[in-house]
Short mmCIF file of C-alpha atoms in Angstrom, two decimals:
data_model
loop_
_atom_site.label_atom_id
_atom_site.label_comp_id
_atom_site.label_asym_id
_atom_site.label_seq_id
_atom_site.Cartn_x
_atom_site.Cartn_y
_atom_site.Cartn_z
CA MET A 26 50.82 14.21 -45.72
CA ARG A 27 48.07 15.65 -43.30
CA THR A 28 44.03 15.01 -44.17
CA LYS A 29 42.24 18.29 -43.90
CA SER A 30 39.42 17.42 -41.74
CA PHE A 31 35.43 17.49 -43.34
CA ASN A 32 35.28 21.23 -40.99
CA GLU A 33 38.62 22.61 -42.80
CA VAL A 34 38.08 21.52 -46.31
CA ILE A 35 34.21 23.02 -46.34
CA ALA A 36 36.32 26.71 -45.52
CA ASP A 37 38.60 26.95 -47.50
CA TYR A 38 35.63 25.98 -51.01
CA LEU A 39 35.00 28.13 -49.23
CA LYS A 40 36.62 31.01 -48.77
CA GLN A 41 37.52 30.75 -52.86
CA ARG A 42 33.90 30.70 -53.65
CA VAL A 43 33.71 34.84 -52.09
CA ALA A 44 36.91 35.44 -54.34
CA GLU A 45 35.23 34.60 -57.35
CA ASP A 46 31.87 36.03 -56.23
CA THR A 47 31.29 39.07 -55.04
CA LEU A 48 27.44 38.19 -54.72
CA PHE A 49 28.81 35.74 -51.93
CA ALA A 50 31.49 37.81 -50.07
CA PRO A 51 28.60 39.62 -48.29
CA LYS A 52 25.99 36.50 -47.10
CA PHE A 53 29.90 34.73 -45.72
CA THR A 54 30.56 37.93 -43.52
CA ASN A 55 27.09 37.39 -41.94
CA PRO A 56 28.62 37.24 -37.97
CA LYS A 57 25.09 34.89 -37.46
CA LYS A 58 26.69 32.04 -39.51
CA ASN A 59 29.40 30.04 -39.10
CA ILE A 60 31.66 26.98 -40.29
CA ASP A 61 30.95 24.91 -37.58
CA GLU A 62 26.90 25.89 -38.16
CA CYS A 63 28.09 25.07 -41.21
CA CYS A 64 29.24 21.63 -40.52
CA ARG A 65 26.71 20.94 -38.82
CA TYR A 66 23.60 21.69 -41.07
CA ILE A 67 25.61 19.99 -43.76
CA LEU A 68 26.10 16.97 -41.37
CA GLY A 69 21.68 17.54 -40.84
CA GLU A 70 20.60 17.03 -43.88
CA ALA A 71 22.42 14.07 -45.13
CA ARG A 72 21.18 12.22 -41.57
CA LYS A 73 17.02 13.04 -43.26
CA ARG A 74 18.32 11.27 -46.01
CA GLY A 75 19.18 7.90 -43.78
CA ASN A 76 22.05 6.03 -41.50
CA GLU A 77 24.73 5.32 -44.05
CA VAL A 78 24.83 8.47 -46.82
CA VAL A 79 26.59 9.24 -49.69
CA MET A 80 26.80 12.73 -51.16
CA THR A 81 28.38 14.23 -54.27
CA ASP A 82 30.94 17.03 -53.43
CA ASP A 83 28.46 19.09 -55.22
CA GLU A 84 26.36 18.81 -53.14
CA VAL A 85 28.17 19.41 -50.14
CA PHE A 86 28.61 22.23 -51.59
CA GLY A 87 25.18 23.08 -52.38
CA LEU A 88 24.55 22.73 -48.81
CA ALA A 89 26.83 24.79 -47.87
CA ILE A 90 26.12 27.65 -49.92
CA HIS A 91 22.44 26.99 -49.39
CA TYR A 92 23.05 28.14 -45.24
CA TYR A 93 24.67 30.97 -46.39
CA GLU A 94 22.92 32.61 -48.28
CA GLU A 95 19.81 31.63 -46.12
CA GLU A 96 18.71 33.77 -43.21
CA ASN A 97 16.49 31.86 -41.62
CA ILE A 98 17.84 28.10 -41.96
CA LYS A 99 17.54 24.76 -38.56
CA VAL A 100 20.68 24.10 -37.72
CA ASN A 101 19.98 20.06 -36.79
CA ALA A 102 22.24 17.39 -36.44
CA ARG A 103 22.83 14.52 -34.28
CA ILE A 104 25.52 12.86 -31.92
CA GLY A 105 27.78 11.03 -33.13
CA ASN A 106 28.28 11.67 -37.20
CA SER A 107 31.05 11.23 -38.67
CA VAL A 108 32.80 11.86 -42.06
CA LYS A 109 34.72 10.04 -44.09
CA SER A 110 35.73 10.93 -48.01
CA ARG A 111 36.93 8.60 -50.31
CA ILE A 112 37.57 8.54 -54.16
CA VAL A 113 34.91 6.63 -56.11
CA SER A 114 36.01 5.23 -59.26
CA SER A 115 33.88 2.56 -61.55
CA LYS A 116 35.76 0.59 -64.82
CA GLN A 117 33.10 2.64 -66.56
CA VAL A 118 33.78 6.02 -65.59
CA PRO A 119 36.60 7.34 -66.97
CA GLU A 120 39.35 8.87 -64.96
CA ALA A 121 39.09 12.69 -65.85
CA GLN A 122 34.78 11.78 -64.59
CA THR A 123 36.03 10.30 -61.76
CA THR A 124 34.15 11.99 -58.88
CA LYS A 125 35.30 12.65 -54.85
CA GLN A 126 32.47 10.75 -52.67
CA LEU A 127 31.75 12.19 -48.77
CA SER A 128 30.27 8.72 -47.12
CA ILE A 129 28.46 10.14 -44.14
CA GLN A 130 27.54 6.97 -41.09
CA TYR A 131 26.11 8.10 -37.78
CA GLU A 132 26.45 5.97 -34.95
CA ARG A 133 22.67 5.29 -33.26
CA PRO A 134 22.46 5.94 -29.69
CA VAL A 135 21.72 3.13 -27.67
CA PHE A 136 18.29 2.88 -25.86
CA SER A 137 17.51 -0.20 -23.63
CA THR A 138 14.22 -1.45 -24.32
CA VAL A 139 11.52 -3.50 -21.42
CA LYS A 140 9.58 -5.66 -23.17
CA ARG A 141 6.44 -6.17 -21.50
CA GLY A 142 5.14 -9.78 -20.99
CA ARG A 143 1.44 -9.79 -23.16
CA GLY A 144 -1.30 -12.89 -21.78
CA LYS A 145 -2.38 -15.50 -22.86
CA ARG A 146 -4.86 -15.14 -25.19
CA GLU A 147 -7.90 -16.73 -24.35
CA GLU A 148 -8.26 -17.90 -28.45
CA SER A 149 -4.88 -20.10 -28.13
CA LYS A 150 -6.64 -21.92 -25.30
CA LEU A 151 -8.91 -23.14 -27.95
CA GLN A 152 -7.14 -23.77 -30.73
CA LEU A 153 -7.59 -27.52 -31.65
CA SER A 154 -4.83 -30.02 -32.23
CA LEU A 155 -4.31 -32.42 -35.13
CA PHE A 156 -2.06 -34.90 -32.28
CA ASP A 157 -4.99 -34.95 -29.43
#
């Protein structure tokens, strides 16, 4: 069985939403909007929450709908995003209430840092030692 990609899951949900909601259909067919940019928007919004973010399906789909409903939306996605999907279950949560969550992890870019040496302070030379 083939696992659907993040973009395919979002696209399938939005197509289902168009079939159910006639008011959403014209917003979904807006030529300025597309699924790839929608997914970048979702990842960018998740990135604002931290480096490793866990979001429920409802949160992710809500961001997708928000992307299509708003006319002027900024898409701030960074390179190196990966999306992992898993089913979260707990002994305390009945099976009927088990939710599927998407875990979004970010790879940080590697930057080389140059440490600058600081000169010794004059105060450190004046400090007395107990062992002298």
